[in-house]
Backbone as CSV, one residue per row, in Angstrom:
resi,resn,N_x,N_y,N_z,CA_x,CA_y,CA_z,C_x,C_y,C_z
1,PHE,71.482,84.156,119.521,70.963,82.973,119.137,71.511,82.376,117.850
2,ASP,71.488,83.357,116.840,71.343,83.223,115.588,72.412,84.059,114.826
3,ALA,73.798,84.024,115.435,74.610,84.917,114.798,75.045,84.714,113.634
4,HIS,75.658,85.882,112.982,75.908,85.711,111.357,77.550,85.015,111.424
5,LYS,77.739,84.205,110.407,78.998,83.603,110.259,79.764,84.866,109.436
6,PRO,81.107,84.685,109.751,82.125,85.609,108.738,81.853,85.215,107.513
7,LYS,82.137,86.179,106.714,81.903,86.581,105.386,82.998,85.710,104.785
8,HIS,82.775,85.180,103.755,83.645,84.167,102.766,84.073,84.888,101.756
9,HIS,85.264,85.646,102.205,85.681,86.608,100.867,86.612,85.827,99.900
10,ASN,86.807,84.430,100.301,87.401,83.896,99.245,86.255,82.920,98.111
11,GLN,85.241,83.491,98.217,84.233,82.682,97.420,84.674,82.938,95.985
12,ASN,84.430,81.782,95.105,85.003,82.031,93.686,83.609,82.450,92.739
13,THR,83.651,83.770,92.521,82.525,84.078,91.726,82.971,84.453,90.216
14,ASN,84.190,83.780,89.986,84.518,83.851,88.337,83.763,82.657,87.645
15,ILE,82.662,82.355,87.911,81.844,81.323,86.888,81.418,81.599,85.944
16,THR,81.495,80.921,84.685,81.261,81.051,83.396,79.788,80.817,83.118
17,MET,79.417,81.221,82.122,77.955,80.741,81.382,77.832,79.379,81.418
18,ALA,78.986,78.681,80.953,79.141,77.152,80.640,79.016,76.355,81.853
19,ASP,79.505,77.055,83.128,79.638,76.498,84.323,78.208,76.545,84.814
20,TYR,77.413,77.823,84.779,76.053,77.729,85.319,75.361,76.651,84.528
21,VAL,75.371,76.649,83.198,74.583,75.483,82.264,74.955,73.934,83.075
22,ALA,76.272,73.728,83.276,76.633,72.393,83.629,76.068,72.203,85.197
23,LEU,75.759,73.418,85.870,75.281,73.176,87.437,73.996,72.875,87.211
24,THR,73.021,73.573,86.222,71.728,73.422,85.932,71.452,71.843,85.560
25,GLN,72.452,71.147,84.644,72.153,69.949,84.389,72.348,68.837,85.777
26,THR,73.626,69.144,86.285,73.773,68.291,87.572,72.579,68.428,88.412
27,SER,72.001,69.638,88.716,71.005,69.988,89.563,69.732,68.907,89.106
28,PHE,69.533,69.124,87.780,68.382,68.314,87.443,68.549,66.683,87.543
29,GLU,69.880,66.236,87.489,70.086,64.870,87.880,69.856,64.500,88.942
30,LYS,70.323,65.409,89.832,70.022,65.217,91.488,68.518,65.044,91.774
31,VAL,67.896,66.052,91.420,66.535,65.946,91.603,65.883,64.746,91.106
32,SER,66.062,64.398,89.938,65.588,63.177,89.151,65.773,62.008,89.819
33,SER,67.200,61.939,90.225,67.452,60.649,91.166,66.705,60.586,92.371
34,LEU,66.276,61.602,93.210,65.377,61.588,94.399,64.037,61.221,93.880
35,PHE,63.602,61.745,93.088,62.013,61.314,92.418,61.949,59.727,92.111
36,ALA,63.333,58.980,91.644,63.257,57.759,91.053,63.650,57.089,92.068
37,LEU,63.725,57.377,93.367,63.932,56.260,94.492,62.706,55.647,94.821
38,PRO,62.914,54.155,95.127,61.786,53.615,95.437,61.058,53.980,96.959
39,GLU,59.998,53.582,97.096,59.175,54.193,98.314,60.077,53.688,99.592
40,GLU,60.875,52.502,99.687,61.467,52.274,101.060,62.852,53.010,101.167
41,ALA,63.161,53.809,100.074,64.268,54.754,100.460,64.111,55.848,101.302
42,TRP,62.576,55.958,101.465,62.100,57.219,102.368,61.501,56.701,103.592
43,GLU,61.598,57.376,104.825,60.817,57.263,106.220,59.784,58.036,106.219
44,TYR,58.623,57.509,106.086,57.423,58.173,106.396,57.244,58.832,107.757
45,MET,57.159,60.077,107.684,57.265,60.839,109.016,55.793,61.330,109.443
46,SER,54.930,61.936,108.611,53.659,62.337,108.910,52.860,62.743,107.702
47,GLU,51.576,63.468,108.051,50.619,63.898,106.869,49.931,64.946,107.369
48,TYR,49.683,65.832,106.515,49.259,67.238,106.904,48.067,67.399,105.850
49,ASN,46.745,67.473,106.113,45.555,67.700,105.156,45.867,67.192,103.746
50,GLY,46.229,65.890,103.807,46.310,65.188,102.430,47.719,65.090,101.737
51,CYS,48.614,65.886,102.469,49.992,65.863,101.993,50.767,65.071,102.811
52,ALA,51.321,64.092,102.285,52.452,63.102,103.097,53.638,63.766,103.101
53,PHE,54.438,63.260,104.033,55.651,63.729,104.460,56.694,62.722,104.604
54,TRP,57.869,62.604,104.049,58.831,61.681,104.287,60.294,62.354,104.395
55,ARG,61.235,61.705,105.228,62.519,62.130,105.029,63.622,60.715,104.690
56,LEU,64.450,61.128,104.015,65.505,60.316,103.057,66.311,59.271,104.127
57,ASN,66.047,57.999,103.787,66.943,56.896,104.703,68.160,56.717,104.242
58,SER,68.913,57.718,104.294,70.437,57.512,103.694,71.279,58.671,104.535
59,ASP,72.099,58.008,105.251,73.246,58.967,105.831,73.941,59.958,104.937
60,ALA,74.185,59.309,103.595,74.975,59.928,102.403,74.168,61.241,102.251
61,GLU,72.758,61.369,102.216,71.855,62.553,101.962,71.740,63.385,103.057
62,VAL,72.554,63.302,104.072,72.486,64.263,105.202,73.595,65.209,105.105
63,THR,73.293,66.545,105.277,74.414,67.497,105.031,75.318,67.334,106.168
64,GLU,76.724,67.999,106.200,77.444,67.990,107.247,76.729,68.492,108.600
65,SER,75.933,69.352,108.323,75.402,70.069,109.626,74.302,69.116,110.094
66,GLY,73.794,67.941,109.593,73.072,67.047,110.084,71.720,67.313,109.603
67,ILE,71.433,67.726,108.540,70.003,68.394,108.070,69.574,67.166,106.878
68,TYR,68.308,66.628,107.248,67.882,65.611,106.259,67.298,66.446,104.920
69,CYS,67.402,65.430,103.874,66.522,65.693,102.717,65.086,65.069,102.869
70,VAL,64.114,65.982,102.538,62.562,65.677,102.782,61.932,65.631,101.425
71,LYS,60.665,65.238,101.602,59.730,64.800,100.493,58.501,65.163,100.945
72,THR,57.625,65.806,99.961,56.338,65.864,100.396,55.413,65.706,98.909
73,ALA,54.250,65.177,99.101,53.569,64.928,97.846,51.956,64.842,98.229
74,ALA,51.166,65.382,97.241,49.723,65.236,97.376,49.161,65.375,95.982
75,ALA,47.789,64.934,96.027,47.036,65.147,94.798,46.311,66.213,94.747
76,PHE,46.631,66.927,93.590,45.843,68.347,93.385,44.595,68.192,92.503
77,SER,43.521,69.080,92.672,42.502,68.904,91.830,42.431,69.847,90.571
78,SER,43.684,70.501,90.358,43.953,71.390,88.978,44.836,70.485,88.145
79,PRO,44.586,70.941,86.797,45.422,70.435,85.747,47.069,70.457,86.043
80,ALA,47.757,69.801,85.644,49.194,69.606,85.901,49.791,71.175,85.303
81,GLU,49.374,71.394,84.223,50.053,72.568,83.435,49.683,73.986,84.186
82,THR,48.288,73.969,84.805,48.171,75.073,85.762,48.777,75.308,86.988
83,VAL,49.114,73.949,87.622,49.836,74.009,88.803,51.316,74.575,88.507
84,PHE,51.943,74.076,87.490,53.240,74.083,87.126,53.530,75.816,86.907
85,ASN,52.477,76.455,86.148,52.470,77.667,85.666,52.497,78.572,86.963
86,PHE,51.498,78.237,87.762,51.441,78.866,89.247,52.808,78.891,90.031
87,ILE,53.185,77.741,90.052,54.776,77.414,90.817,55.733,78.317,90.244
88,TRP,55.743,78.375,88.805,56.790,79.068,88.087,56.672,80.687,88.290
89,ASP,55.608,80.880,88.365,55.249,82.384,88.347,56.045,82.999,89.699
90,LEU,57.205,83.730,89.801,57.556,84.339,90.849,56.481,85.200,91.787
91,LYS,55.478,85.833,91.082,54.817,86.743,91.701,53.946,85.786,92.626
92,ASN,53.683,84.594,92.408,52.768,83.788,93.342,53.586,83.274,94.713
93,ARG,54.921,83.292,94.751,55.524,82.845,95.776,55.009,83.268,97.257
94,LYS,54.837,84.403,97.422,54.110,84.916,98.674,52.892,84.342,98.963
95,LYS,52.196,83.853,98.027,50.845,83.455,98.231,50.867,81.870,98.919
96,PHE,51.907,81.292,98.755,52.132,80.167,99.581,53.172,79.732,100.348
97,ASP,54.114,80.803,100.526,55.230,80.701,101.551,55.110,82.217,102.293
98,GLU,54.824,82.083,103.359,54.733,83.190,104.250,56.067,84.020,104.711
99,TYR,57.100,83.238,104.404,58.479,83.661,104.790,59.070,84.473,103.656
100,VAL,58.718,84.498,102.505,59.182,85.091,101.328,59.396,86.519,101.671
101,LYS,60.480,87.264,101.402,60.395,88.591,101.726,60.626,89.203,100.151
102,ASP,61.421,88.728,99.360,61.719,89.316,98.155,62.358,88.329,97.152
103,VAL,61.957,88.209,96.010,62.693,87.386,94.987,62.845,88.429,93.614
104,LYS,64.284,88.447,93.378,64.772,89.047,92.242,65.611,88.197,91.038
105,GLN,65.190,88.286,89.916,65.962,87.758,88.743,67.383,88.495,88.568
106,ILE,68.414,87.586,88.659,69.856,88.158,88.436,70.277,88.139,87.099
107,GLU,70.013,86.972,86.443,70.533,86.729,85.002,69.678,85.462,84.466
108,VAL,69.333,85.486,83.215,68.861,84.510,82.552,69.907,83.729,81.538
109,LEU,70.028,82.591,81.747,71.149,81.680,81.125,71.037,81.479,80.077
110,SER,71.987,81.420,78.907,71.901,80.934,77.488,72.637,79.679,77.437
111,GLY,72.412,79.040,76.305,73.157,77.615,76.058,72.278,76.509,76.659
112,ILE,71.046,76.680,77.192,70.361,75.661,77.775,69.820,74.426,76.691
113,SER,69.893,73.211,76.772,69.500,72.430,75.795,68.073,71.645,76.221
114,GLU,67.538,71.069,75.258,66.255,70.329,75.688,66.761,69.028,76.411
115,PRO,65.836,68.371,77.362,64.662,69.161,77.843,64.446,70.159,78.439
116,ILE,65.274,70.765,79.026,65.479,72.001,79.910,64.929,73.015,79.149
117,LYS,63.806,73.751,79.577,63.433,74.784,78.945,63.924,76.305,79.021
118,TYR,64.156,76.537,80.354,64.691,77.650,80.833,65.521,77.650,82.381
119,SER,66.536,78.555,82.473,67.131,78.806,83.515,67.802,80.005,83.798
120,GLU,67.753,80.426,85.074,68.025,81.661,85.701,68.526,81.794,87.022
121,ILE,69.222,82.652,87.087,69.894,83.132,88.476,68.823,83.837,89.308
122,LEU,68.709,83.540,90.619,67.853,84.275,91.466,68.408,84.698,92.646
123,HIS,68.042,85.796,93.149,68.246,86.188,94.534,67.090,86.247,95.455
124,GLN,66.857,85.406,96.515,65.664,85.349,97.369,65.957,85.605,98.817
125,SER,65.206,86.467,99.358,65.475,86.769,100.762,64.031,86.468,101.627
126,PHE,64.303,85.894,102.897,63.163,85.585,103.521,63.324,86.084,105.115
127,SER,62.181,86.507,105.460,62.007,87.058,106.669,61.771,85.913,107.812
128,MET,62.714,85.674,108.774,62.592,84.613,109.732,61.938,85.346,111.020
129,PRO,61.075,84.312,111.885,60.571,84.860,113.129,61.620,85.213,113.937
130,PHE,61.548,86.212,114.937,62.143,86.532,115.875,62.414,85.219,116.773
131,PRO,63.846,84.979,117.283,65.123,85.956,117.175,65.902,85.573,116.151
132,LEU,65.408,84.863,115.005,66.389,84.610,114.010,66.525,85.526,113.121
133,SER,67.778,85.402,112.673,68.275,86.628,111.381,67.642,86.112,110.017
134,ASN,67.128,87.147,109.261,66.682,86.886,108.076,67.759,86.195,107.169
135,ARG,67.090,85.327,106.028,68.015,84.582,105.331,68.061,85.086,103.889
136,ASP,69.134,84.935,103.092,68.893,85.021,101.747,69.724,83.754,100.869
137,PHE,69.289,83.669,99.821,69.869,82.659,98.779,70.152,82.957,97.368
138,VAL,71.195,82.627,96.654,71.485,83.053,95.506,71.216,81.687,94.670
139,THR,70.542,81.538,93.785,70.225,80.022,93.226,70.086,79.999,91.738
140,ILE,70.304,78.841,91.173,70.034,78.544,89.700,68.682,77.932,89.770
141,ARG,67.616,78.657,88.819,66.197,78.076,88.980,66.240,77.490,87.595
142,ALA,65.506,76.266,87.357,65.382,75.949,85.842,64.070,74.996,85.942
143,TYR,63.629,74.815,84.827,62.502,73.703,84.573,62.659,72.878,83.302
144,LYS,61.945,71.845,83.396,62.148,71.159,81.933,60.647,70.334,81.742
145,PHE,60.529,70.035,80.690,59.057,69.175,80.304,59.654,68.058,79.598
146,GLU,59.366,67.036,80.325,59.738,65.673,79.750,58.766,64.540,80.159
147,ASP,58.384,63.548,79.248,57.328,62.656,79.628,56.118,63.140,80.316
148,ASN,55.651,64.112,79.763,54.437,64.710,80.108,54.410,65.105,81.420
149,SER,55.572,65.561,82.184,55.545,66.027,83.339,56.614,67.379,83.468
150,TRP,56.195,68.304,84.436,57.258,69.446,84.458,57.787,69.124,85.869
151,THR,59.176,69.418,85.557,60.150,69.331,86.828,60.922,70.500,86.803
152,THR,60.902,71.125,88.188,61.782,72.457,88.282,62.968,71.851,89.491
153,THR,63.950,72.770,89.343,64.974,72.547,90.236,65.675,73.771,90.703
154,ALA,66.198,73.954,91.837,67.133,74.980,92.276,68.041,74.656,93.087
155,ARG,69.317,75.391,93.015,70.621,74.945,93.817,71.217,76.232,94.133
156,SER,72.032,76.331,95.309,72.567,77.402,95.562,73.855,77.692,94.623
157,VAL,74.191,78.967,94.383,75.341,79.312,93.546,75.952,80.401,94.003
158,VAL,77.084,80.873,93.555,77.519,82.210,93.819,77.401,82.947,92.363
159,HIS,77.223,84.388,92.882,77.286,85.442,91.512,77.684,86.505,91.787
160,PRO,78.614,87.229,90.898,79.185,88.633,91.232,78.461,89.631,91.730
161,ALA,77.112,89.486,91.025,76.163,90.498,91.183,75.488,90.424,92.626
162,VAL,75.671,89.612,93.308,74.942,89.336,94.718,76.102,88.757,95.770
163,PRO,76.774,89.822,96.198,77.707,89.330,97.348,76.880,89.369,98.606
164,GLU,77.596,88.609,99.542,76.945,88.443,100.852,76.513,89.862,101.510
165,ASP,75.478,89.812,101.962,74.964,91.161,102.822,74.717,90.896,104.313
166,ALA,75.304,91.975,104.956,75.538,91.778,106.346,74.126,91.828,107.080
167,ASN,73.013,92.082,106.221,71.655,92.058,106.979,70.890,90.782,106.853
168,PHE,71.750,89.814,106.123,71.140,88.483,105.976,72.313,87.407,106.263
169,VAL,71.812,86.168,106.623,72.742,84.755,106.670,72.395,84.235,105.380
170,ARG,73.514,84.064,104.785,73.286,83.299,103.380,73.395,81.769,103.456
171,GLY,72.079,81.543,103.234,72.067,79.951,103.308,72.342,79.264,102.050
172,ASP,72.349,77.747,102.182,72.652,77.002,101.160,71.454,76.085,100.690
173,ILE,70.986,75.966,99.644,70.125,75.171,99.106,70.571,73.986,98.127
174,VAL,70.854,72.799,99.082,71.508,71.614,98.544,70.996,71.176,97.210
175,VAL,69.510,70.900,97.343,68.548,70.394,96.304,67.154,70.955,96.590
176,ASP,66.621,71.268,95.599,65.117,71.789,95.722,64.381,71.481,94.354
177,GLY,63.387,70.937,94.513,62.570,70.661,93.075,60.976,70.189,93.290
178,PHE,60.213,70.538,92.178,58.855,70.099,92.180,58.840,69.163,90.825
179,GLN,57.893,68.140,90.936,57.745,67.382,89.858,56.265,67.265,89.749
180,VAL,55.730,67.827,88.711,54.013,68.038,88.494,53.667,67.163,87.393
181,SER,52.716,66.037,87.480,52.488,65.373,86.590,50.784,65.105,86.710
182,PRO,50.287,64.845,85.250,48.591,64.591,85.432,48.319,63.484,86.021
183,SER,47.422,63.514,86.754,46.627,62.230,87.394,46.473,61.027,86.491
184,PRO,46.679,60.024,86.694,46.358,58.826,85.895,44.780,58.559,85.687
185,GLU,44.286,58.958,86.891,42.834,58.654,86.904,42.017,59.890,86.319
186,ASN,42.632,61.001,86.311,41.762,62.132,85.750,42.746,63.128,85.141
187,PRO,42.789,63.370,83.986,43.774,64.196,83.180,43.452,65.615,83.696
188,ASN,42.701,66.007,84.204,42.550,67.445,84.820,42.916,67.465,86.042
189,HIS,43.371,66.638,86.688,44.023,66.713,88.212,45.410,66.411,87.996
190,SER,46.050,66.428,89.054,47.541,66.303,88.809,48.033,65.674,90.353
191,TYR,49.322,65.316,90.142,50.121,64.746,91.326,51.247,65.595,91.618
192,VAL,51.495,66.238,92.697,52.652,66.919,92.957,53.447,66.457,94.128
193,ARG,54.730,66.168,93.526,55.825,65.912,94.564,56.932,66.942,94.765
194,TYR,57.425,67.226,95.863,58.556,68.207,96.274,59.489,67.666,97.146
195,VAL,60.929,67.698,96.786,62.060,67.418,97.666,62.714,68.780,97.771
196,ALA,63.591,68.704,98.892,64.272,69.650,99.313,65.352,69.332,100.344
197,GLN,66.263,69.974,100.403,67.400,69.967,101.456,68.161,71.353,101.702
198,VAL,67.759,71.962,102.552,68.272,73.286,102.622,68.951,73.469,104.046
199,ASP,70.089,74.118,103.896,70.744,74.482,105.238,70.823,75.922,105.425
200,PRO,70.097,76.554,106.331,69.935,78.026,106.474,71.038,78.556,107.491
201,LYS,72.241,77.789,107.477,73.330,78.190,107.998,73.107,79.085,109.370
202,GLY,74.157,79.990,109.867,73.801,80.552,111.034,74.051,79.528,112.112
203,SER,73.366,79.933,113.306,73.647,79.165,114.547,72.296,78.094,114.771
204,ILE,71.429,78.052,113.902,70.206,77.107,114.157,70.909,75.535,114.305
205,PRO,70.553,75.016,115.391,70.912,73.587,115.448,70.238,72.716,114.587
206,ALA,70.786,71.635,113.990,70.414,70.823,112.856,68.869,70.210,113.486
207,PHE,68.902,69.846,114.826,67.597,69.117,115.060,66.458,70.225,114.925
208,ALA,66.729,71.445,115.253,65.703,72.363,115.183,65.182,72.758,113.600
209,VAL,66.420,72.548,112.542,65.889,72.768,111.110,65.192,71.416,110.718
210,ASN,65.575,70.296,111.271,64.815,68.906,110.902,63.403,69.207,111.430
211,LEU,63.218,69.686,112.471,61.802,69.854,113.050,61.070,70.712,112.375
212,ALA,61.539,71.959,111.897,60.996,73.119,111.133,60.509,72.379,109.852
213,ASN,61.303,71.413,109.189,61.050,70.823,107.920,59.860,70.185,107.903
214,ARG,59.211,69.732,109.127,57.773,69.138,109.395,56.655,70.045,108.748
215,LYS,56.915,71.545,108.468,56.063,72.235,108.216,55.926,72.478,106.595
216,VAL,56.971,71.623,106.184,56.941,71.550,104.300,55.792,71.015,103.838
217,PRO,55.131,70.067,104.255,53.624,69.681,103.896,52.583,70.546,104.087
218,GLN,52.691,71.528,104.969,51.559,72.675,105.100,51.633,73.466,103.833
219,VAL,53.116,73.937,103.461,53.352,74.752,102.632,52.667,74.275,101.223
220,LEU,52.977,72.835,100.860,52.198,72.297,99.929,50.618,72.315,99.649
221,ALA,50.103,72.053,101.091,48.832,72.295,101.277,48.266,73.642,101.027
222,THR,48.847,74.702,101.379,48.648,75.961,101.064,48.537,76.356,99.539
223,LEU,49.795,75.587,99.036,49.848,75.755,97.316,48.603,75.317,96.828
224,ARG,48.183,74.092,97.015,47.138,73.228,96.333,46.097,74.165,96.693
225,ASP,45.682,74.585,97.720,44.432,75.356,98.030,44.302,76.890,97.496
226,VAL,45.571,77.653,97.432,45.418,78.648,96.525,45.184,78.531,95.023
227,ILE,45.765,77.521,94.669,45.715,77.243,93.084,44.130,76.889,92.854
228,ALA,43.512,76.042,93.669,42.163,75.604,93.481,41.400,76.872,93.655
229,ARG,41.583,77.720,94.606,41.027,79.102,94.738,40.804,80.013,93.620
230,GLU,42.188,80.212,93.063,42.422,81.054,91.976,41.938,80.532,90.515
231,ASN,41.694,79.270,90.537,41.262,78.689,89.136,40.054,77.828,89.592
232,PRO,38.955,78.146,89.859,37.796,77.542,90.103,36.946,76.794,89.206
233,SER,37.520,76.904,87.817,36.851,76.339,86.789,37.651,75.223,86.390
234,ASN,38.759,74.906,86.997,39.496,73.710,86.707,39.006,72.524,87.439
């Protein structure tokens, strides 16, 4: 059902540090443009436990495989900085995403400029339910602090230290990002938004991927509940 695609032996892995820095910047531009879109640009789909879910109303934002860009958002009862710190700490990933298998840092990027604070290359692997093949991704991940909000971004790249592995299907993260802001009503609370467009590749039909994306607000709800449980004094 979910066969591996042939390896892309012609992938260009001769990417310089300057190239990665430029990709970090364009990734932030993409995420920021999505968060800046008016409400009417998004089609409301559903809600799960206080976490609303939308998909983007634009054919231009659908990948060639037919996968939509999606967004979820919710109010958190924890401070924005607490939420960001929890999200950014790789050790916490498995606490709110049950499919995470392993996350490894490959390289820290240099030459990053404000307001971007940090950027790195990661290799992430995910265990998929039977009969699907496990997935892995090589991504640039970065964050910035601007206008009293934390914004993260991630997108797929190639890196010579992480060639494709026959045990995984190499997926493609087109765009991925959180924005964590203090609540206007209560500075000790926050409002969290998340956007993503991920192509798992392999043989999964686009309609199945789009259907599975409806679980994205469940992940955000789990994240909110775990943070509240681990930081009861906030």
